Amino acid sequence: MMSSNGTTSELIAISVISVIRSLGSGVQTPAVNAMIPQLVPEEHLMRFNGINSSLQSIVQFIVPIVAAAILGFGNKINQVLLIDVFTAIIAIVLLIFIKIPKHDIPKQTEKVSFFADMVSGIKYCFSDKFIRKVLFTYGAFMLLCVPSGFLIGLLIERTFGKGYIYLSIIEMIGFLGMVLGGLIIGVFGGFKNRNKTFFLAILSYAIFSIILGLVTQAWQFFIFMFFTNFSIPIIQASAMTMLQEHVAPQMLGRVLSLPIIIYTGFIPLGMMIFGPMADVISINNLIIIAGIILLFFALAIPYSKQFYKQGISKSNESE
């Protein structure tokens, strides 16, 4: 009984810590994204966001491996979690030495509550057609990428059996595609019109995901899985760059929290929608259907000419 209570207490403690950590991350990530335009010249924002996306993919891939290796040496889980504390301290110390330029923000005469501040950010997004369309398209992508991105493990099991080799290969290929995609956009920098990069990346993801749903051989599946994942960091970098370039400085933090909300909210929503459907409709067909719908969202970008032209940044307009 004591052991059961002890285990329950530990699980509750870990859950509470995870919630607190997530809350901190929810503040930190948009704050960092809002700070980037102050440090990076506008003409290099796309490159920076691409490289940043690659680094995040590398960290997400390597950290579980390192943690497993440390646990393999007989270390306790709480000792492994302390590594997170030490790395956070290192990051804070490094941040002290970074000079962040101040930008002029109109002073508020009255105190505004957190909720009112959040509502004002949402109202700002809905009042600006360009920002609204960027967020809407990005949200549609995050929702429709669920079948080809998060039901893959189930598809592999149903199509090729329960072998861990195929699952491991898929993870490796997905990681490689995202890293290379981020590095390519980091070197290339995308087109002068950010919307052109955004459009082509979503279009390629849609086309390759449709093909992914049609193939039957494992090697074909691996190839097109690579190309779908290759497009992801380019889509994310394009959307983030356009927001960083077009949102007013005093609204950056509030607006850039919305892509995080979309990412963390739409993927579970997509799983709630497509997960049960996978028991009725084949996952291959779900991937194809989602890809076709996403194809229309991609084609809508150049179709809306005014929105498409607004993708040209001010630095590129002056060239």
PDB file of C-alpha atoms in Angstrom:
ATOM      1  CA  MET A   1       0.000   0.000   0.000  1.00  0.00           C
ATOM      2  CA  MET A   2       2.811   2.356   0.869  1.00  0.00           C
ATOM      3  CA  SER A   3       4.470   1.618  -2.422  1.00  0.00           C
ATOM      4  CA  SER A   4       1.254   2.369  -4.316  1.00  0.00           C
ATOM      5  CA  ASN A   5       0.780   5.682  -2.497  1.00  0.00           C
ATOM      6  CA  GLY A   6       4.408   6.574  -3.118  1.00  0.00           C
ATOM      7  CA  THR A   7       4.073   5.858  -6.824  1.00  0.00           C
ATOM      8  CA  THR A   8       0.855   7.891  -7.029  1.00  0.00           C
ATOM      9  CA  SER A   9       2.506  10.840  -5.260  1.00  0.00           C
ATOM     10  CA  GLU A  10       5.459  10.706  -7.646  1.00  0.00           C
ATOM     11  CA  LEU A  11       3.153  10.642 -10.675  1.00  0.00           C
ATOM     12  CA  ILE A  12       1.199  13.625  -9.342  1.00  0.00           C
ATOM     13  CA  ALA A  13       4.447  15.520  -8.684  1.00  0.00           C
ATOM     14  CA  ILE A  14       5.736  14.784 -12.200  1.00  0.00           C
ATOM     15  CA  SER A  15       2.393  15.856 -13.694  1.00  0.00           C
ATOM     16  CA  VAL A  16       2.421  19.144 -11.744  1.00  0.00           C
ATOM     17  CA  ILE A  17       6.031  19.826 -12.781  1.00  0.00           C
ATOM     18  CA  SER A  18       5.157  19.073 -16.424  1.00  0.00           C
ATOM     19  CA  VAL A  19       2.239  21.527 -16.307  1.00  0.00           C
ATOM     20  CA  ILE A  20       4.423  24.265 -14.762  1.00  0.00           C
ATOM     21  CA  ARG A  21       7.157  23.596 -17.325  1.00  0.00           C
ATOM     22  CA  SER A  22       4.630  23.758 -20.167  1.00  0.00           C
ATOM     23  CA  LEU A  23       3.295  27.078 -18.860  1.00  0.00           C
ATOM     24  CA  GLY A  24       6.845  28.433 -18.805  1.00  0.00           C
ATOM     25  CA  SER A  25       7.467  27.166 -22.318  1.00  0.00           C
ATOM     26  CA  GLY A  26       4.220  28.796 -23.448  1.00  0.00           C
ATOM     27  CA  VAL A  27       5.607  32.156 -22.320  1.00  0.00           C
ATOM     28  CA  GLN A  28       9.221  31.565 -23.369  1.00  0.00           C
ATOM     29  CA  THR A  29       8.658  30.432 -26.972  1.00  0.00           C
ATOM     30  CA  PRO A  30       6.605  33.432 -28.196  1.00  0.00           C
ATOM     31  CA  ALA A  31       8.936  35.758 -26.254  1.00  0.00           C
ATOM     32  CA  VAL A  32      11.952  34.316 -28.086  1.00  0.00           C
ATOM     33  CA  ASN A  33      10.162  34.507 -31.457  1.00  0.00           C
ATOM     34  CA  ALA A  34       9.224  38.137 -30.726  1.00  0.00           C
ATOM     35  CA  MET A  35      12.828  38.947 -29.797  1.00  0.00           C
ATOM     36  CA  ILE A  36      14.322  37.492 -32.998  1.00  0.00           C
ATOM     37  CA  PRO A  37      13.298  40.412 -35.313  1.00  0.00           C
ATOM     38  CA  GLN A  38      15.165  42.767 -32.959  1.00  0.00           C
ATOM     39  CA  LEU A  39      18.392  40.781 -33.322  1.00  0.00           C
ATOM     40  CA  VAL A  40      18.226  39.443 -36.884  1.00  0.00           C
ATOM     41  CA  PRO A  41      18.129  41.743 -39.959  1.00  0.00           C
ATOM     42  CA  GLU A  42      14.827  41.428 -41.828  1.00  0.00           C
ATOM     43  CA  GLU A  43      16.464  40.067 -44.992  1.00  0.00           C
ATOM     44  CA  HIS A  44      17.914  37.144 -42.983  1.00  0.00           C
ATOM     45  CA  LEU A  45      14.817  36.255 -40.925  1.00  0.00           C
ATOM     46  CA  MET A  46      13.815  33.360 -43.180  1.00  0.00           C
ATOM     47  CA  ARG A  47      17.316  31.891 -43.037  1.00  0.00           C
ATOM     48  CA  PHE A  48      17.423  32.171 -39.255  1.00  0.00           C
ATOM     49  CA  ASN A  49      13.997  30.565 -38.794  1.00  0.00           C
ATOM     50  CA  GLY A  50      15.002  27.699 -41.087  1.00  0.00           C
ATOM     51  CA  ILE A  51      18.214  27.008 -39.164  1.00  0.00           C
ATOM     52  CA  ASN A  52      16.336  27.355 -35.870  1.00  0.00           C
ATOM     53  CA  SER A  53      13.813  24.763 -37.064  1.00  0.00           C
ATOM     54  CA  SER A  54      16.648  22.347 -37.934  1.00  0.00           C
ATOM     55  CA  LEU A  55      18.234  22.807 -34.509  1.00  0.00           C
ATOM     56  CA  GLN A  56      14.910  22.092 -32.792  1.00  0.00           C
ATOM     57  CA  SER A  57      14.513  18.902 -34.838  1.00  0.00           C
ATOM     58  CA  ILE A  58      18.032  17.790 -33.888  1.00  0.00           C
ATOM     59  CA  VAL A  59      17.387  18.464 -30.196  1.00  0.00           C
ATOM     60  CA  GLN A  60      14.047  16.607 -30.239  1.00  0.00           C
ATOM     61  CA  PHE A  61      15.731  13.620 -31.874  1.00  0.00           C
ATOM     62  CA  ILE A  62      18.918  13.480 -29.795  1.00  0.00           C
ATOM     63  CA  VAL A  63      17.615  14.320 -26.300  1.00  0.00           C
ATOM     64  CA  PRO A  64      15.599  11.072 -25.798  1.00  0.00           C
ATOM     65  CA  ILE A  65      18.625   9.053 -26.950  1.00  0.00           C
ATOM     66  CA  VAL A  66      20.946  10.876 -24.527  1.00  0.00           C
ATOM     67  CA  ALA A  67      18.423  10.514 -21.677  1.00  0.00           C
ATOM     68  CA  ALA A  68      18.082   6.772 -22.355  1.00  0.00           C
ATOM     69  CA  ALA A  69      21.878   6.398 -22.420  1.00  0.00           C
ATOM     70  CA  ILE A  70      22.226   8.218 -19.077  1.00  0.00           C
ATOM     71  CA  LEU A  71      19.510   6.045 -17.533  1.00  0.00           C
ATOM     72  CA  GLY A  72      21.328   3.009 -18.915  1.00  0.00           C
ATOM     73  CA  PHE A  73      24.327   3.850 -16.728  1.00  0.00           C
ATOM     74  CA  GLY A  74      22.173   3.371 -13.638  1.00  0.00           C
ATOM     75  CA  ASN A  75      21.241   6.990 -12.990  1.00  0.00           C
ATOM     76  CA  LYS A  76      17.850   7.736 -11.458  1.00  0.00           C
ATOM     77  CA  ILE A  77      15.159   9.613 -13.354  1.00  0.00           C
ATOM     78  CA  ASN A  78      15.344  12.620 -11.003  1.00  0.00           C
ATOM     79  CA  GLN A  79      19.081  12.925 -11.741  1.00  0.00           C
ATOM     80  CA  VAL A  80      18.333  12.948 -15.465  1.00  0.00           C
ATOM     81  CA  LEU A  81      15.668  15.644 -14.982  1.00  0.00           C
ATOM     82  CA  LEU A  82      18.240  17.813 -13.184  1.00  0.00           C
ATOM     83  CA  ILE A  83      20.103  18.090 -16.498  1.00  0.00           C
ATOM     84  CA  ASP A  84      17.181  20.207 -17.705  1.00  0.00           C
ATOM     85  CA  VAL A  85      17.735  22.541 -14.749  1.00  0.00           C
ATOM     86  CA  PHE A  86      21.466  22.912 -15.463  1.00  0.00           C
ATOM     87  CA  THR A  87      20.914  23.582 -19.179  1.00  0.00           C
ATOM     88  CA  ALA A  88      18.300  26.218 -18.274  1.00  0.00           C
ATOM     89  CA  ILE A  89      20.819  27.933 -15.962  1.00  0.00           C
ATOM     90  CA  ILE A  90      23.417  27.937 -18.754  1.00  0.00           C
ATOM     91  CA  ALA A  91      20.861  29.468 -21.151  1.00  0.00           C
ATOM     92  CA  ILE A  92      19.947  32.199 -18.631  1.00  0.00           C
ATOM     93  CA  VAL A  93      23.618  33.072 -18.070  1.00  0.00           C
ATOM     94  CA  LEU A  94      24.215  33.309 -21.836  1.00  0.00           C
ATOM     95  CA  LEU A  95      21.118  35.501 -22.211  1.00  0.00           C
ATOM     96  CA  ILE A  96      22.594  38.044 -19.783  1.00  0.00           C
ATOM     97  CA  PHE A  97      25.379  38.804 -22.273  1.00  0.00           C
ATOM     98  CA  ILE A  98      23.007  39.357 -25.224  1.00  0.00           C
ATOM     99  CA  LYS A  99      22.167  43.020 -25.772  1.00  0.00           C
ATOM    100  CA  ILE A 100      18.564  43.264 -26.878  1.00  0.00           C
ATOM    101  CA  PRO A 101      17.725  46.598 -28.551  1.00  0.00           C
ATOM    102  CA  LYS A 102      14.674  48.381 -27.178  1.00  0.00           C
ATOM    103  CA  HIS A 103      11.885  49.464 -29.493  1.00  0.00           C
ATOM    104  CA  ASP A 104       9.459  52.287 -28.862  1.00  0.00           C
ATOM    105  CA  ILE A 105       6.173  51.027 -27.487  1.00  0.00           C
ATOM    106  CA  PRO A 106       3.323  53.411 -26.634  1.00  0.00           C
ATOM    107  CA  LYS A 107       2.976  53.609 -22.864  1.00  0.00           C
ATOM    108  CA  GLN A 108      -0.338  52.470 -21.415  1.00  0.00           C
ATOM    109  CA  THR A 109      -1.909  54.843 -18.915  1.00  0.00           C
ATOM    110  CA  GLU A 110      -4.140  52.135 -17.438  1.00  0.00           C
ATOM    111  CA  LYS A 111      -3.249  48.670 -16.240  1.00  0.00           C
ATOM    112  CA  VAL A 112      -4.531  45.937 -18.521  1.00  0.00           C
ATOM    113  CA  SER A 113      -5.337  42.444 -17.267  1.00  0.00           C
ATOM    114  CA  PHE A 114      -3.734  39.360 -18.778  1.00  0.00           C
ATOM    115  CA  PHE A 115      -7.063  38.249 -20.275  1.00  0.00           C
ATOM    116  CA  ALA A 116      -7.706  41.684 -21.826  1.00  0.00           C
ATOM    117  CA  ASP A 117      -4.169  41.671 -23.230  1.00  0.00           C
ATOM    118  CA  MET A 118      -4.744  38.265 -24.809  1.00  0.00           C
ATOM    119  CA  VAL A 119      -8.102  39.337 -26.269  1.00  0.00           C
ATOM    120  CA  SER A 120      -6.513  42.462 -27.765  1.00  0.00           C
ATOM    121  CA  GLY A 121      -3.927  40.256 -29.497  1.00  0.00           C
ATOM    122  CA  ILE A 122      -6.648  38.030 -30.979  1.00  0.00           C
ATOM    123  CA  LYS A 123      -8.657  41.084 -32.095  1.00  0.00           C
ATOM    124  CA  TYR A 124      -5.534  42.496 -33.728  1.00  0.00           C
ATOM    125  CA  CYS A 125      -5.066  39.266 -35.706  1.00  0.00           C
ATOM    126  CA  PHE A 126      -8.679  39.187 -36.892  1.00  0.00           C
ATOM    127  CA  SER A 127      -8.593  42.868 -37.857  1.00  0.00           C
ATOM    128  CA  ASP A 128      -5.583  42.365 -40.152  1.00  0.00           C
ATOM    129  CA  LYS A 129      -6.512  40.315 -43.253  1.00  0.00           C
ATOM    130  CA  PHE A 130      -2.940  39.295 -44.044  1.00  0.00           C
ATOM    131  CA  ILE A 131      -2.135  38.019 -40.535  1.00  0.00           C
ATOM    132  CA  ARG A 132      -5.527  36.312 -40.329  1.00  0.00           C
ATOM    133  CA  LYS A 133      -4.957  34.434 -43.593  1.00  0.00           C
ATOM    134  CA  VAL A 134      -1.424  33.367 -42.619  1.00  0.00           C
ATOM    135  CA  LEU A 135      -2.663  31.949 -39.298  1.00  0.00           C
ATOM    136  CA  PHE A 136      -5.716  30.339 -40.925  1.00  0.00           C
ATOM    137  CA  THR A 137      -3.613  28.624 -43.611  1.00  0.00           C
ATOM    138  CA  TYR A 138      -1.032  27.509 -41.052  1.00  0.00           C
ATOM    139  CA  GLY A 139      -3.822  26.155 -38.828  1.00  0.00           C
ATOM    140  CA  ALA A 140      -5.320  24.238 -41.758  1.00  0.00           C
ATOM    141  CA  PHE A 141      -1.910  22.719 -42.483  1.00  0.00           C
ATOM    142  CA  MET A 142      -1.384  21.645 -38.853  1.00  0.00           C
ATOM    143  CA  LEU A 143      -4.810  19.994 -38.792  1.00  0.00           C
ATOM    144  CA  LEU A 144      -4.506  18.261 -42.164  1.00  0.00           C
ATOM    145  CA  CYS A 145      -0.935  17.023 -41.607  1.00  0.00           C
ATOM    146  CA  VAL A 146      -2.134  14.709 -38.809  1.00  0.00           C
ATOM    147  CA  PRO A 147      -2.964  11.667 -41.005  1.00  0.00           C
ATOM    148  CA  SER A 148       0.381  11.755 -42.860  1.00  0.00           C
ATOM    149  CA  GLY A 149       2.384  12.819 -39.816  1.00  0.00           C
ATOM    150  CA  PHE A 150       0.895  11.212 -36.708  1.00  0.00           C
ATOM    151  CA  LEU A 151      -0.958   8.117 -37.916  1.00  0.00           C
ATOM    152  CA  ILE A 152       2.133   6.782 -39.661  1.00  0.00           C
ATOM    153  CA  GLY A 153       3.048   4.367 -36.859  1.00  0.00           C
ATOM    154  CA  LEU A 154      -0.388   2.759 -37.085  1.00  0.00           C
ATOM    155  CA  LEU A 155      -0.169   2.634 -40.884  1.00  0.00           C
ATOM    156  CA  ILE A 156       3.249   0.949 -40.729  1.00  0.00           C
ATOM    157  CA  GLU A 157       1.902  -1.657 -38.305  1.00  0.00           C
ATOM    158  CA  ARG A 158      -1.139  -2.398 -40.457  1.00  0.00           C
ATOM    159  CA  THR A 159       0.722  -2.433 -43.780  1.00  0.00           C
ATOM    160  CA  PHE A 160       4.163  -3.884 -43.045  1.00  0.00           C
ATOM    161  CA  GLY A 161       3.698  -5.656 -39.722  1.00  0.00           C
ATOM    162  CA  LYS A 162       4.823  -4.875 -36.166  1.00  0.00           C
ATOM    163  CA  GLY A 163       8.546  -4.814 -36.836  1.00  0.00           C
ATOM    164  CA  TYR A 164      10.404  -2.084 -34.958  1.00  0.00           C
ATOM    165  CA  ILE A 165      12.839  -1.754 -37.861  1.00  0.00           C
ATOM    166  CA  TYR A 166      10.296  -0.024 -40.110  1.00  0.00           C
ATOM    167  CA  LEU A 167       9.188   2.286 -37.300  1.00  0.00           C
ATOM    168  CA  SER A 168      12.816   3.186 -36.566  1.00  0.00           C
ATOM    169  CA  ILE A 169      13.519   3.858 -40.249  1.00  0.00           C
ATOM    170  CA  ILE A 170      10.468   6.139 -40.492  1.00  0.00           C
ATOM    171  CA  GLU A 171      11.612   8.129 -37.443  1.00  0.00           C
ATOM    172  CA  MET A 172      15.118   8.474 -38.882  1.00  0.00           C
ATOM    173  CA  ILE A 173      13.861   9.511 -42.321  1.00  0.00           C
ATOM    174  CA  GLY A 174      11.398  11.990 -40.812  1.00  0.00           C
ATOM    175  CA  PHE A 175      14.156  13.527 -38.699  1.00  0.00           C
ATOM    176  CA  LEU A 176      16.541  13.713 -41.667  1.00  0.00           C
ATOM    177  CA  GLY A 177      13.901  15.351 -43.872  1.00  0.00           C
ATOM    178  CA  MET A 178      13.083  18.051 -41.319  1.00  0.00           C
ATOM    179  CA  VAL A 179      16.740  18.822 -40.586  1.00  0.00           C
ATOM    180  CA  LEU A 180      17.682  19.076 -44.274  1.00  0.00           C
ATOM    181  CA  GLY A 181      14.562  21.112 -45.057  1.00  0.00           C
ATOM    182  CA  GLY A 182      15.465  23.635 -42.369  1.00  0.00           C
ATOM    183  CA  LEU A 183      19.095  23.780 -43.507  1.00  0.00           C
ATOM    184  CA  ILE A 184      18.126  24.270 -47.167  1.00  0.00           C
ATOM    185  CA  ILE A 185      15.856  27.214 -46.350  1.00  0.00           C
ATOM    186  CA  GLY A 186      18.597  28.475 -44.005  1.00  0.00           C
ATOM    187  CA  VAL A 187      21.074  28.579 -46.906  1.00  0.00           C
ATOM    188  CA  PHE A 188      18.684  29.474 -49.726  1.00  0.00           C
ATOM    189  CA  GLY A 189      16.632  31.996 -47.733  1.00  0.00           C
ATOM    190  CA  GLY A 190      13.488  31.395 -49.759  1.00  0.00           C
ATOM    191  CA  PHE A 191      12.000  33.651 -52.419  1.00  0.00           C
ATOM    192  CA  LYS A 192      11.690  37.420 -52.043  1.00  0.00           C
ATOM    193  CA  ASN A 193       7.968  36.862 -51.786  1.00  0.00           C
ATOM    194  CA  ARG A 194       7.561  34.841 -48.572  1.00  0.00           C
ATOM    195  CA  ASN A 195       4.140  33.703 -49.754  1.00  0.00           C
ATOM    196  CA  LYS A 196       5.722  32.039 -52.793  1.00  0.00           C
ATOM    197  CA  THR A 197       7.889  29.933 -50.470  1.00  0.00           C
ATOM    198  CA  PHE A 198       4.874  29.302 -48.214  1.00  0.00           C
ATOM    199  CA  PHE A 199       2.725  28.270 -51.196  1.00  0.00           C
ATOM    200  CA  LEU A 200       5.291  25.940 -52.801  1.00  0.00           C
ATOM    201  CA  ALA A 201       6.105  24.248 -49.482  1.00  0.00           C
ATOM    202  CA  ILE A 202       2.435  23.530 -48.662  1.00  0.00           C
ATOM    203  CA  LEU A 203       1.806  22.478 -52.277  1.00  0.00           C
ATOM    204  CA  SER A 204       4.727  20.020 -52.202  1.00  0.00           C
ATOM    205  CA  TYR A 205       3.603  18.629 -48.835  1.00  0.00           C
ATOM    206  CA  ALA A 206       0.081  18.106 -50.200  1.00  0.00           C
ATOM    207  CA  ILE A 207       1.289  16.400 -53.401  1.00  0.00           C
ATOM    208  CA  PHE A 208       3.798  14.142 -51.642  1.00  0.00           C
ATOM    209  CA  SER A 209       1.272  13.179 -48.950  1.00  0.00           C
ATOM    210  CA  ILE A 210      -1.235  12.182 -51.667  1.00  0.00           C
ATOM    211  CA  ILE A 211       1.455  10.022 -53.296  1.00  0.00           C
ATOM    212  CA  LEU A 212       2.319   8.682 -49.827  1.00  0.00           C
ATOM    213  CA  GLY A 213      -1.241   7.419 -49.502  1.00  0.00           C
ATOM    214  CA  LEU A 214      -1.053   5.687 -52.890  1.00  0.00           C
ATOM    215  CA  VAL A 215       2.261   3.795 -52.632  1.00  0.00           C
ATOM    216  CA  THR A 216       2.387   0.170 -51.508  1.00  0.00           C
ATOM    217  CA  GLN A 217       6.109  -0.641 -51.320  1.00  0.00           C
ATOM    218  CA  ALA A 218       8.121   0.147 -48.183  1.00  0.00           C
ATOM    219  CA  TRP A 219      10.997   1.838 -50.051  1.00  0.00           C
ATOM    220  CA  GLN A 220       8.532   4.086 -51.908  1.00  0.00           C
ATOM    221  CA  PHE A 221       6.879   4.926 -48.618  1.00  0.00           C
ATOM    222  CA  PHE A 222      10.224   5.940 -47.069  1.00  0.00           C
ATOM    223  CA  ILE A 223      11.119   8.207 -50.020  1.00  0.00           C
ATOM    224  CA  PHE A 224       7.869  10.180 -49.983  1.00  0.00           C
ATOM    225  CA  MET A 225       7.871  10.334 -46.190  1.00  0.00           C
ATOM    226  CA  PHE A 226      11.217  12.102 -46.474  1.00  0.00           C
ATOM    227  CA  PHE A 227       9.825  14.699 -48.898  1.00  0.00           C
ATOM    228  CA  THR A 228       6.710  15.424 -46.822  1.00  0.00           C
ATOM    229  CA  ASN A 229       8.852  16.037 -43.737  1.00  0.00           C
ATOM    230  CA  PHE A 230      11.305  18.078 -45.815  1.00  0.00           C
ATOM    231  CA  SER A 231       8.512  20.611 -46.434  1.00  0.00           C
ATOM    232  CA  ILE A 232       7.509  21.054 -42.769  1.00  0.00           C
ATOM    233  CA  PRO A 233      10.319  23.394 -41.561  1.00  0.00           C
ATOM    234  CA  ILE A 234       9.950  25.483 -44.742  1.00  0.00           C
ATOM    235  CA  ILE A 235       6.229  25.948 -44.051  1.00  0.00           C
ATOM    236  CA  GLN A 236       6.887  26.826 -40.409  1.00  0.00           C
ATOM    237  CA  ALA A 237       9.758  29.203 -41.238  1.00  0.00           C
ATOM    238  CA  SER A 238       7.694  30.959 -43.930  1.00  0.00           C
ATOM    239  CA  ALA A 239       4.680  31.485 -41.662  1.00  0.00           C
ATOM    240  CA  MET A 240       6.811  32.673 -38.731  1.00  0.00           C
ATOM    241  CA  THR A 241       8.862  35.030 -40.914  1.00  0.00           C
ATOM    242  CA  MET A 242       5.779  36.665 -42.446  1.00  0.00           C
ATOM    243  CA  LEU A 243       4.302  37.244 -38.990  1.00  0.00           C
ATOM    244  CA  GLN A 244       7.581  38.654 -37.655  1.00  0.00           C
ATOM    245  CA  GLU A 245       7.788  41.038 -40.623  1.00  0.00           C
ATOM    246  CA  HIS A 246       4.190  42.258 -40.637  1.00  0.00           C
ATOM    247  CA  VAL A 247       3.065  42.360 -36.994  1.00  0.00           C
ATOM    248  CA  ALA A 248       3.503  45.666 -35.146  1.00  0.00           C
ATOM    249  CA  PRO A 249       6.415  45.482 -32.630  1.00  0.00           C
ATOM    250  CA  GLN A 250       4.161  46.110 -29.610  1.00  0.00           C
ATOM    251  CA  MET A 251       1.917  43.181 -30.646  1.00  0.00           C
ATOM    252  CA  LEU A 252       4.600  40.612 -31.544  1.00  0.00           C
ATOM    253  CA  GLY A 253       4.541  38.661 -28.275  1.00  0.00           C
ATOM    254  CA  ARG A 254       0.754  38.336 -28.246  1.00  0.00           C
ATOM    255  CA  VAL A 255       0.435  37.405 -31.914  1.00  0.00           C
ATOM    256  CA  LEU A 256       3.378  34.977 -31.978  1.00  0.00           C
ATOM    257  CA  SER A 257       1.811  33.002 -29.142  1.00  0.00           C
ATOM    258  CA  LEU A 258      -0.985  32.001 -31.542  1.00  0.00           C
ATOM    259  CA  PRO A 259       1.160  29.710 -33.773  1.00  0.00           C
ATOM    260  CA  ILE A 260       2.141  27.879 -30.564  1.00  0.00           C
ATOM    261  CA  ILE A 261      -1.533  27.569 -29.596  1.00  0.00           C
ATOM    262  CA  ILE A 262      -2.338  26.328 -33.108  1.00  0.00           C
ATOM    263  CA  TYR A 263       0.478  23.757 -32.987  1.00  0.00           C
ATOM    264  CA  THR A 264      -0.393  22.430 -29.522  1.00  0.00           C
ATOM    265  CA  GLY A 265      -4.163  22.585 -30.065  1.00  0.00           C
ATOM    266  CA  PHE A 266      -4.773  21.533 -33.650  1.00  0.00           C
ATOM    267  CA  ILE A 267      -2.685  18.360 -33.571  1.00  0.00           C
ATOM    268  CA  PRO A 268      -4.692  16.828 -30.654  1.00  0.00           C
ATOM    269  CA  LEU A 269      -7.855  18.069 -32.403  1.00  0.00           C
ATOM    270  CA  GLY A 270      -6.713  16.342 -35.582  1.00  0.00           C
ATOM    271  CA  MET A 271      -6.082  13.129 -33.653  1.00  0.00           C
ATOM    272  CA  MET A 272      -9.592  13.358 -32.183  1.00  0.00           C
ATOM    273  CA  ILE A 273     -11.015  13.722 -35.698  1.00  0.00           C
ATOM    274  CA  PHE A 274      -8.830  11.387 -37.750  1.00  0.00           C
ATOM    275  CA  GLY A 275      -8.040   8.809 -35.027  1.00  0.00           C
ATOM    276  CA  PRO A 276     -11.564   7.331 -34.793  1.00  0.00           C
ATOM    277  CA  MET A 277     -11.960   7.662 -38.570  1.00  0.00           C
ATOM    278  CA  ALA A 278      -8.898   5.407 -39.018  1.00  0.00           C
ATOM    279  CA  ASP A 279     -10.987   2.507 -37.676  1.00  0.00           C
ATOM    280  CA  VAL A 280     -13.621   3.062 -40.369  1.00  0.00           C
ATOM    281  CA  ILE A 281     -11.611   4.408 -43.320  1.00  0.00           C
ATOM    282  CA  SER A 282      -8.167   3.135 -44.304  1.00  0.00           C
ATOM    283  CA  ILE A 283      -5.319   5.419 -43.196  1.00  0.00           C
ATOM    284  CA  ASN A 284      -4.098   5.542 -46.804  1.00  0.00           C
ATOM    285  CA  ASN A 285      -7.421   7.059 -47.871  1.00  0.00           C
ATOM    286  CA  LEU A 286      -7.362   9.502 -44.951  1.00  0.00           C
ATOM    287  CA  ILE A 287      -3.896  10.669 -46.017  1.00  0.00           C
ATOM    288  CA  ILE A 288      -5.083  11.108 -49.621  1.00  0.00           C
ATOM    289  CA  ILE A 289      -8.257  13.003 -48.609  1.00  0.00           C
ATOM    290  CA  ALA A 290      -6.341  15.297 -46.230  1.00  0.00           C
ATOM    291  CA  GLY A 291      -3.722  15.871 -48.941  1.00  0.00           C
ATOM    292  CA  ILE A 292      -6.359  16.851 -51.520  1.00  0.00           C
ATOM    293  CA  ILE A 293      -8.012  19.318 -49.106  1.00  0.00           C
ATOM    294  CA  LEU A 294      -4.585  20.762 -48.267  1.00  0.00           C
ATOM    295  CA  LEU A 295      -3.910  21.101 -51.999  1.00  0.00           C
ATOM    296  CA  PHE A 296      -6.869  23.495 -52.286  1.00  0.00           C
ATOM    297  CA  PHE A 297      -5.591  25.530 -49.331  1.00  0.00           C
ATOM    298  CA  ALA A 298      -2.208  25.796 -51.068  1.00  0.00           C
ATOM    299  CA  LEU A 299      -3.746  26.907 -54.380  1.00  0.00           C
ATOM    300  CA  ALA A 300      -5.805  29.539 -52.541  1.00  0.00           C
ATOM    301  CA  ILE A 301      -2.580  31.410 -51.616  1.00  0.00           C
ATOM    302  CA  PRO A 302      -1.651  32.671 -55.135  1.00  0.00           C
ATOM    303  CA  TYR A 303      -5.357  32.865 -56.064  1.00  0.00           C
ATOM    304  CA  SER A 304      -5.802  35.662 -53.503  1.00  0.00           C
ATOM    305  CA  LYS A 305      -3.587  38.148 -55.378  1.00  0.00           C
ATOM    306  CA  GLN A 306      -3.610  40.910 -52.766  1.00  0.00           C
ATOM    307  CA  PHE A 307      -2.657  38.471 -50.001  1.00  0.00           C
ATOM    308  CA  TYR A 308      -0.001  36.878 -52.223  1.00  0.00           C
ATOM    309  CA  LYS A 309       1.660  40.231 -53.029  1.00  0.00           C
ATOM    310  CA  GLN A 310       1.770  41.172 -49.338  1.00  0.00           C
ATOM    311  CA  GLY A 311       4.251  38.343 -48.831  1.00  0.00           C
ATOM    312  CA  ILE A 312       7.042  40.571 -50.156  1.00  0.00           C
ATOM    313  CA  SER A 313       8.946  41.979 -47.181  1.00  0.00           C
ATOM    314  CA  LYS A 314       9.770  45.693 -46.894  1.00  0.00           C
ATOM    315  CA  SER A 315      13.502  44.976 -47.273  1.00  0.00           C
ATOM    316  CA  ASN A 316      12.835  43.196 -50.591  1.00  0.00           C
ATOM    317  CA  GLU A 317      10.453  45.925 -51.786  1.00  0.00           C
ATOM    318  CA  SER A 318      13.264  48.466 -51.523  1.00  0.00           C
ATOM    319  CA  GLU A 319      15.619  46.383 -53.691  1.00  0.00           C
TER     320      GLU A 319
END
